[in-house]
Structures are given as C-alpha cells and as structure tokens.
XYZ file of C-alpha atoms in Angstrom:
438
model
C 0.094 -0.077 -0.158
C 3.001 2.387 1.041
C 4.568 1.448 -1.998
C 1.503 1.812 -4.238
C 1.123 5.586 -2.835
C 5.122 6.227 -3.250
C 5.055 5.510 -6.947
C 1.456 7.483 -7.452
C 3.206 10.751 -5.876
C 6.435 10.361 -7.858
C 4.259 10.467 -11.128
C 2.361 13.339 -10.005
C 5.811 14.963 -9.287
C 7.136 13.995 -12.887
C 4.039 15.320 -14.605
C 4.297 18.580 -12.909
C 8.138 18.579 -13.703
C 7.193 17.872 -17.469
C 4.588 20.421 -17.656
C 6.776 23.356 -16.166
C 9.892 22.312 -18.218
C 11.180 24.659 -20.837
C 10.356 22.042 -23.383
C 6.710 22.134 -22.856
C 6.016 25.803 -21.368
C 6.588 27.927 -24.658
C 5.621 31.254 -25.849
C 3.022 31.466 -28.879
C 6.015 32.626 -31.034
C 8.012 29.803 -30.424
C 5.196 27.325 -30.542
C 4.309 29.025 -33.954
C 7.939 28.414 -35.105
C 8.075 24.994 -34.212
C 4.830 23.612 -35.643
C 4.326 25.927 -38.407
C 7.031 27.668 -40.067
C 9.119 24.525 -39.986
C 6.690 23.214 -42.982
C 5.851 26.752 -44.526
C 5.862 26.904 -48.343
C 9.473 28.442 -49.867
C 9.084 31.732 -51.166
C 9.548 31.083 -54.694
C 6.585 29.017 -54.337
C 4.737 31.684 -52.499
C 5.792 34.041 -55.720
C 4.455 31.904 -58.084
C 0.821 31.681 -56.303
C 0.952 35.620 -56.309
C 1.631 35.720 -59.852
C -1.522 34.008 -60.744
C -3.648 36.780 -58.777
C -3.536 39.116 -61.738
C -5.671 36.417 -63.858
C -7.810 35.870 -60.961
C -11.675 36.210 -62.056
C -15.293 35.010 -61.209
C -17.266 33.909 -64.199
C -20.247 35.670 -62.639
C -18.685 38.949 -61.690
C -18.468 42.153 -63.975
C -14.920 43.227 -65.306
C -14.850 46.016 -62.669
C -15.843 43.424 -59.851
C -12.960 41.593 -61.004
C -10.530 44.074 -61.113
C -11.526 45.029 -57.491
C -11.076 41.523 -56.465
C -7.597 41.283 -57.918
C -6.677 44.490 -56.491
C -7.787 43.608 -52.862
C -6.072 40.202 -53.179
C -2.868 41.851 -54.159
C -3.397 44.423 -51.380
C -3.898 41.514 -48.859
C -0.690 39.900 -50.139
C 1.169 42.854 -49.774
C 0.440 43.435 -46.039
C 0.783 39.523 -45.122
C 4.794 40.012 -44.494
C 7.746 42.068 -45.873
C 8.734 38.780 -48.201
C 5.582 39.029 -50.185
C 5.769 42.873 -50.536
C 7.946 43.194 -53.408
C 6.077 40.711 -55.531
C 2.891 42.220 -54.612
C 3.533 45.743 -55.318
C 4.888 44.552 -58.767
C 1.468 43.236 -59.995
C -0.294 46.035 -58.159
C 1.683 48.848 -60.184
C 2.258 46.959 -63.024
C -0.236 48.278 -65.193
C -2.018 51.852 -63.996
C -5.219 52.963 -65.269
C -6.063 56.767 -64.907
C -9.313 57.932 -66.090
C -10.120 61.355 -64.187
C -8.356 64.061 -62.322
C -8.796 62.733 -58.789
C -7.041 59.364 -59.739
C -4.280 61.428 -61.559
C -3.617 63.783 -58.697
C -3.640 60.594 -56.180
C -1.178 58.484 -58.348
C 1.251 61.595 -58.529
C 1.020 62.201 -54.909
C 1.709 58.512 -54.192
C 4.674 58.752 -56.582
C 6.056 61.772 -54.599
C 5.339 59.803 -51.408
C 6.748 56.518 -52.588
C 9.327 57.188 -55.206
C 10.308 53.544 -55.644
C 6.833 52.379 -56.976
C 7.749 54.244 -60.362
C 10.256 51.245 -60.994
C 7.194 48.709 -61.305
C 5.030 50.799 -63.596
C 5.286 49.079 -66.965
C 1.898 49.917 -68.617
C 0.301 53.222 -68.656
C -3.861 53.726 -69.435
C -4.888 57.171 -69.515
C -7.833 59.197 -70.733
C -11.569 60.162 -69.913
C -14.393 57.373 -69.597
C -17.207 59.811 -70.705
C -18.054 62.987 -73.000
C -19.016 64.834 -69.712
C -15.037 64.207 -68.498
C -13.854 66.339 -71.577
C -15.243 69.656 -69.952
C -12.255 69.001 -67.515
C -9.601 67.796 -69.649
C -6.580 67.058 -67.819
C -4.736 64.350 -69.873
C -2.368 66.843 -71.250
C -0.737 67.105 -68.040
C 0.474 63.411 -67.944
C 3.799 63.869 -69.821
C 4.749 66.917 -67.243
C 4.143 64.852 -64.221
C 4.835 61.202 -65.268
C 7.454 61.141 -68.207
C 10.530 61.817 -65.710
C 9.569 59.143 -62.672
C 8.290 56.396 -64.698
C 11.812 55.389 -66.470
C 10.809 52.024 -66.957
C 7.264 52.556 -68.721
C 6.941 50.493 -71.787
C 3.335 50.832 -72.983
C 1.012 54.126 -73.119
C -2.432 53.991 -74.061
C -4.141 57.490 -74.442
C -8.207 57.142 -74.793
C -10.421 59.624 -75.793
C -8.705 62.677 -74.984
C -9.614 66.244 -76.628
C -6.603 67.882 -77.658
C -7.036 70.363 -80.035
C -5.278 72.955 -78.128
C -2.287 71.333 -76.983
C 0.724 73.730 -75.678
C 4.147 73.457 -77.676
C 5.664 72.311 -74.828
C 3.576 68.921 -74.783
C 5.475 67.195 -77.480
C 8.767 68.368 -76.118
C 7.646 66.399 -72.599
C 6.643 63.310 -74.549
C 10.057 62.826 -76.001
C 11.302 62.003 -72.506
C 9.105 58.874 -72.580
C 12.368 57.436 -74.137
C 11.588 53.767 -72.466
C 8.247 53.468 -74.432
C 7.848 50.922 -77.168
C 4.089 50.333 -77.622
C 2.028 53.517 -78.316
C -1.867 53.351 -78.788
C -3.867 56.656 -79.794
C -7.821 56.041 -79.616
C -10.596 58.270 -80.033
C -8.262 61.315 -79.849
C -9.094 64.920 -81.091
C -5.739 67.082 -82.627
C -5.527 70.421 -83.836
C -3.835 69.159 -87.306
C -2.285 66.138 -88.632
C 1.188 67.877 -87.858
C 0.632 67.464 -84.091
C -0.055 63.790 -84.867
C 2.987 63.224 -86.847
C 5.014 65.057 -84.301
C 3.593 63.178 -81.416
C 3.930 59.775 -83.009
C 7.637 60.637 -83.886
C 8.449 61.994 -80.419
C 8.255 58.347 -78.921
C 12.200 57.634 -80.263
C 11.848 53.728 -79.171
C 8.514 52.800 -80.585
C 8.259 49.354 -81.753
C 4.470 48.956 -81.744
C 1.978 51.689 -83.052
C -2.010 51.510 -83.047
C -4.239 54.265 -83.962
C -7.782 54.260 -83.979
C -10.602 56.858 -84.558
C -8.165 59.700 -84.427
C -9.694 62.967 -85.866
C -7.435 66.054 -86.998
C -9.229 69.337 -87.537
C -6.538 70.389 -90.221
C -5.365 67.184 -92.161
C -2.650 68.317 -94.482
C 0.684 67.346 -95.414
C 3.790 68.059 -93.077
C 7.353 67.885 -92.850
C 9.703 67.051 -89.681
C 12.993 68.701 -89.340
C 16.405 68.170 -87.085
C 16.012 65.527 -84.232
C 12.092 64.959 -84.751
C 12.839 63.577 -88.410
C 14.031 59.888 -87.072
C 13.611 56.546 -88.052
C 11.453 54.387 -85.920
C 11.965 51.019 -85.224
C 8.390 49.873 -85.999
C 7.623 46.228 -86.221
C 3.798 46.290 -85.523
C 1.267 48.933 -87.219
C -2.491 49.373 -86.861
C -4.227 51.958 -88.454
C -8.293 52.095 -88.029
C -11.338 54.255 -88.434
C -11.182 58.041 -88.565
C -7.305 58.315 -89.556
C -6.456 59.534 -92.776
C -3.336 57.567 -94.424
C -2.111 60.705 -95.665
C -0.069 62.615 -94.388
C 1.107 60.110 -91.776
C 2.246 57.246 -93.846
C 4.178 59.389 -96.454
C 6.068 60.561 -93.556
C 6.510 57.026 -92.206
C 7.771 55.940 -95.606
C 10.121 59.008 -95.665
C 11.994 58.415 -92.731
C 12.063 54.476 -93.547
C 10.382 53.633 -90.521
C 8.625 50.892 -92.496
C 11.468 48.662 -93.256
C 11.620 46.753 -90.234
C 7.688 46.203 -89.995
C 6.632 42.689 -89.637
C 2.742 43.018 -89.142
C 0.290 45.676 -90.410
C -3.318 46.104 -89.695
C -4.735 49.018 -92.065
C -8.295 50.164 -93.252
C -8.457 51.102 -96.769
C -11.058 54.048 -97.899
C -11.829 54.957 -101.516
C -10.070 58.254 -101.352
C -7.387 58.133 -103.922
C -4.871 60.134 -101.958
C -4.968 57.366 -99.367
C -4.800 54.529 -101.807
C -1.345 56.365 -103.320
C 0.006 56.995 -99.734
C -0.717 53.126 -98.825
C 0.653 51.862 -102.104
C 3.852 53.889 -101.708
C 3.914 52.852 -97.908
C 4.020 49.011 -98.955
C 6.777 49.382 -101.376
C 9.258 49.891 -98.529
C 7.559 46.975 -96.322
C 10.174 44.499 -97.228
C 10.132 42.713 -94.220
C 6.145 42.274 -93.938
C 5.163 38.744 -92.588
C 1.567 39.374 -91.370
C -0.898 41.748 -93.260
C -4.358 42.484 -92.448
C -6.522 44.717 -94.539
C -10.021 45.872 -94.063
C -11.745 47.443 -97.013
C -14.152 50.084 -96.433
C -15.353 50.312 -100.382
C -18.668 49.603 -102.063
C -19.591 48.694 -105.538
C -19.145 52.078 -107.210
C -16.498 53.755 -104.707
C -12.980 52.742 -106.666
C -12.141 52.727 -109.982
C -10.078 49.736 -111.343
C -7.404 52.237 -112.403
C -6.407 53.111 -108.862
C -5.651 49.297 -108.146
C -2.267 49.732 -109.775
C -1.519 51.708 -106.434
C -1.697 48.469 -104.143
C 1.032 46.164 -104.781
C 2.228 43.290 -102.567
C 5.686 42.749 -104.690
C 8.217 44.304 -102.543
C 7.006 42.381 -99.602
C 8.780 39.125 -100.005
C 8.605 37.530 -96.705
C 4.676 37.500 -96.485
C 3.403 34.514 -94.667
C -0.094 35.131 -93.298
C -2.499 37.265 -95.115
C -6.103 38.351 -93.550
C -8.967 40.444 -95.593
C -12.148 41.655 -94.295
C -14.455 43.189 -96.781
C -17.999 43.932 -97.610
C -19.528 41.985 -100.704
C -18.922 43.924 -103.561
C -17.795 43.868 -107.198
C -14.810 46.402 -106.552
C -13.775 44.724 -103.242
C -13.380 41.126 -104.758
C -11.462 42.614 -108.045
C -9.235 44.776 -105.686
C -8.852 41.396 -103.578
C -7.843 39.523 -106.430
C -5.519 42.160 -108.012
C -3.505 42.400 -104.429
C -3.010 38.598 -104.300
C -1.906 38.324 -108.082
C 0.713 41.131 -107.116
C 2.433 38.805 -104.670
C 6.043 37.707 -106.196
C 7.582 34.940 -103.700
C 5.743 31.783 -102.721
C 6.125 31.947 -99.148
C 2.092 32.660 -98.216
C 1.235 29.733 -96.058
C -2.121 30.853 -94.787
C -4.711 33.218 -95.997
C -8.349 33.738 -94.241
C -11.209 36.134 -95.773
C -14.207 37.549 -93.912
C -17.023 38.565 -96.099
C -20.038 41.030 -95.150
C -22.993 41.580 -96.560
C -24.517 44.030 -94.315
C -26.479 42.321 -91.642
C -28.872 40.272 -93.679
C -29.309 37.094 -91.984
C -30.735 35.214 -94.648
C -28.739 32.806 -96.316
C -30.527 32.698 -99.663
C -29.531 36.195 -100.381
C -26.076 35.678 -99.678
C -25.853 32.415 -101.846
C -26.970 34.659 -104.453
C -24.818 37.534 -104.154
C -21.733 35.033 -103.792
C -22.867 33.298 -107.102
C -22.659 36.553 -108.900
C -18.880 36.702 -108.604
C -16.585 35.330 -110.930
C -14.649 33.108 -108.229
C -12.542 31.482 -110.977
C -10.204 34.594 -111.044
C -9.606 34.176 -107.313
C -9.432 30.145 -108.001
C -6.861 30.946 -110.831
C -4.507 33.149 -108.781
C -4.161 30.945 -105.570
C -3.686 28.148 -107.774
C -0.547 29.665 -109.534
C 3.043 28.707 -108.713
C 3.611 31.489 -106.385
C 0.898 30.524 -103.915
C 2.378 26.618 -103.751
C 3.124 26.854 -100.070
C -0.685 27.832 -99.335
C -1.787 25.314 -96.730
C -4.909 27.012 -95.693
C -7.513 29.114 -96.742
C -10.657 30.068 -94.667
C -13.391 32.264 -95.916
C -16.084 33.280 -93.766
C -19.563 34.536 -95.223
C -21.279 36.440 -92.348
C -24.072 34.487 -90.815
C -23.643 31.742 -93.369
C -22.015 28.651 -92.036
C -21.777 24.923 -92.465
C -22.829 22.762 -95.442
C -24.389 25.586 -97.612
C -21.210 27.563 -97.615
C -18.648 24.650 -97.914
C -20.450 23.200 -100.832
C -20.537 26.576 -102.534
C -16.938 27.179 -102.291
C -16.167 23.850 -103.543
C -18.127 24.216 -106.490
C -16.753 27.667 -107.062
C -12.939 26.866 -106.394
C -12.524 23.440 -107.951
C -8.473 23.753 -108.156
C -8.142 24.931 -104.560
C -10.771 22.206 -103.373
C -8.693 19.513 -105.346
C -5.705 20.667 -103.748
C -7.182 20.560 -100.065
C -6.540 23.713 -98.755
C -10.045 25.026 -98.074
C -10.525 24.649 -94.460
C -13.429 25.558 -92.189
C -11.241 27.708 -89.384
C -7.365 28.804 -88.799
C -5.837 28.966 -85.678
C -5.924 32.703 -84.527
C -5.171 32.331 -81.451
C -1.421 31.253 -82.635
C -1.042 33.983 -84.813
C -1.963 36.582 -81.996
C 0.084 34.547 -79.210
C 3.210 34.512 -81.989
C 5.877 36.947 -81.039
C 6.189 37.909 -84.913
C 2.466 38.545 -85.803
C -0.029 40.500 -84.041
C -3.635 41.839 -85.171
C-alpha cells in the first residue's frame, strides 16, 4: 500500500516537472515557429501563387468587380509579410489606369511619397471615360508629371482625349518617354495632322503603334526637321477608323520607318490620295510577314485604274494574309488584284471575312456569292506563287456549315482539289506568336 502511494506521488511530481519544463512551456511565437514555419512553403512557390492573382476572376462578376477583387487580393498579399511585399507591389503597379483628375492627382501624390513604386509601372492607360469628363480635360498633364519618374514605362495608351489646343511644350515632354516601345492612340481629337505626326515621332523607341479613331481638324501634308525626323524601329502597325493615311504614312515612308515592319493592320477607304499613300508605303515594307486589310469600299466606290497603287510585290517575306471586306464587285476585284501581285511563294495561310450588311438570310448571301467570278480567285491562288499555301478560310457573315462549304467547293474547284480549303484557322496561334499580331 505504501509502495503504491509512493509510486503515485512520484508520477504526479514527474508530470508537474514535465509540464513546467522549458520544452513544454513555450511562448506562442516559439510554438508557431516549431509547428508552423518549419513546414512553410518556399518563397519562390509563394511568389508563383501571387503571380496567378492578376488572372483571377469570378465568372459571374463584371470586369470592374473582378478588377476590384484582384486588387484587394494583391493588397492583402502585400500586407501579409515583408517577403511578399515586393512581388505584390510588382503586380499592383505593373499596369496603371487613370481615367479622371482625382485618380491622376492621387497617383502623382503616391509617386512623390513612395518614389520606388515608379520602377514597377510598365503599362499606363489614361484618358476620359465619358464625354462629360472632357469638359475638365487633364490628360495633357500626363507627360509633364509622369514622363520623368516612370523610367521603365513600356506601354502608353491615350484614350478619348481632346487635344485640339495643345501647348507646344507637350510634344517636348512626350519625347522624355524614351523607354516606351508600344503606343496606342484611340479616339483622340487633335488640332492638325502635323501634331499627330510630331506626337508619334516623339517616341523614339517605338516598336508597336496603334491608331484608332483619331480626328484631326486640319489634315494636310507636313514635314519634320532636325532631331524629330528620325527612323522609328516599328515592327507592328495598326491604322483603323477616322485616320487619314495621308500624311502620316508618307512621313513613315520618308523616314524608312516601314522597313522593319513585320505585322500591319490597315483600313482602306476609296480616297485616291489614301490609296496612293498606302501603295507607296507598302513598297517599303520589305520585312512584312503578316498583313490584315479591311476594305471600306462599296460597288461603285473605286475605279479599277486605282488598283495599280496597291501591290505586294516588294513584301517578299509574307506568310499570312487576312482580308475583311463587304461583298461587292469592286472589293473582290481589288482582292484578286492584290493577291496577283504577290511575287514570292512564301504565303502559307489566307483568311477572308466577307460581309453583306446585317442580312441573315442565307439564300440572299448565296445568290450574291454566285454573282461573283470566283474563277479569277481560284486561278490566282492555284498559281505557282501560292504553292506554299496550306490553308484558305472564307467566312461569309451568318452563312455557315454545309451551304457555304458546298458553294466554295463548286466555285473554287482547283483549290478544293488541292485540299487547302479549311473551315477555320488557328488565330490564337497568330496572336500569341511573337512575330504576328492583329
């Protein structure tokens, strides 16, 4: 009995001693380190997870809600610990969008308070969202406040800006964007075409230029002098809606800024001066590989005598062609003419999208298609200069399936026999390629 009580008292003392020892009684921090941090993920894995946040989205959410979700998630990551701060900042400030004066003032104040943030900014989008915002135009202040601090900026997009009364110093400040390689001008209003030319040529390192819906009050020829007359190393060029090819294209051609172009997307109108400008510009595009033509012509818009201005003979590296045009005799004739001027058998894929207004009636479309002389197109594309052609895809508005396929097989017998008629082409591969964009 005594021995049993002695053993019990020894067990109790041992339990108390173990419970009060240093190995058991630990601070919460030490316990967390022993049980949690020992098995934590490497920093590289955490950074890869943070890299996935910019693509985070909820299917039922709007674009604005998804943007807010991504931003809040990145802010939470930045506040988690110092190790996550750098990567989170990188994604938080990688692409900046400023659409009103309040956002602009806030961002400028943030740069003054935390200058190191400027090194993370690579893409900048600025402009106004609505017409009423133009009453308080502020976007002309962007170069004055941001050109100097944003030394690693690569992409600039100016959207919906009214610059009809620009101060001459504006163009001097845009010249300080020396690191910018991609410029997009969208829905702008300028006082003259000279200002447009000067604005574009002020970006000395420009590789990609996109111009959509630019309106110039005075559209006339101009010349550049001195340091502003430089050769831009352009690789990618887009001209769409509202922009007159004259006089910008002649200026690009005069400075040999078209010699290195590999991809071009351009909209053609029936104006003779524009067709001449585009034709002369194409003569210098000796490195062109991908070309997208959008024809804004109708049946009686253009005289066939003007076709001579448009030729692809000098573009000896062409690989892919895309055409978008309304169904009309003049458009089809111009299309056949341009294809007939190809001089080297390097073209591998051709895509054509034909529109006939918004008429969804397939019988009307078949009737319109049968009125064309498809034998000319069949003969041109079956010639030796197109022996490398692997795929020809033709889309006609709402017309799909068997009706379109059977019509094309009957209208293009030589191409059908070669087996180059396809129902679709892999455009995602075109877009994702480093050499081709549209």
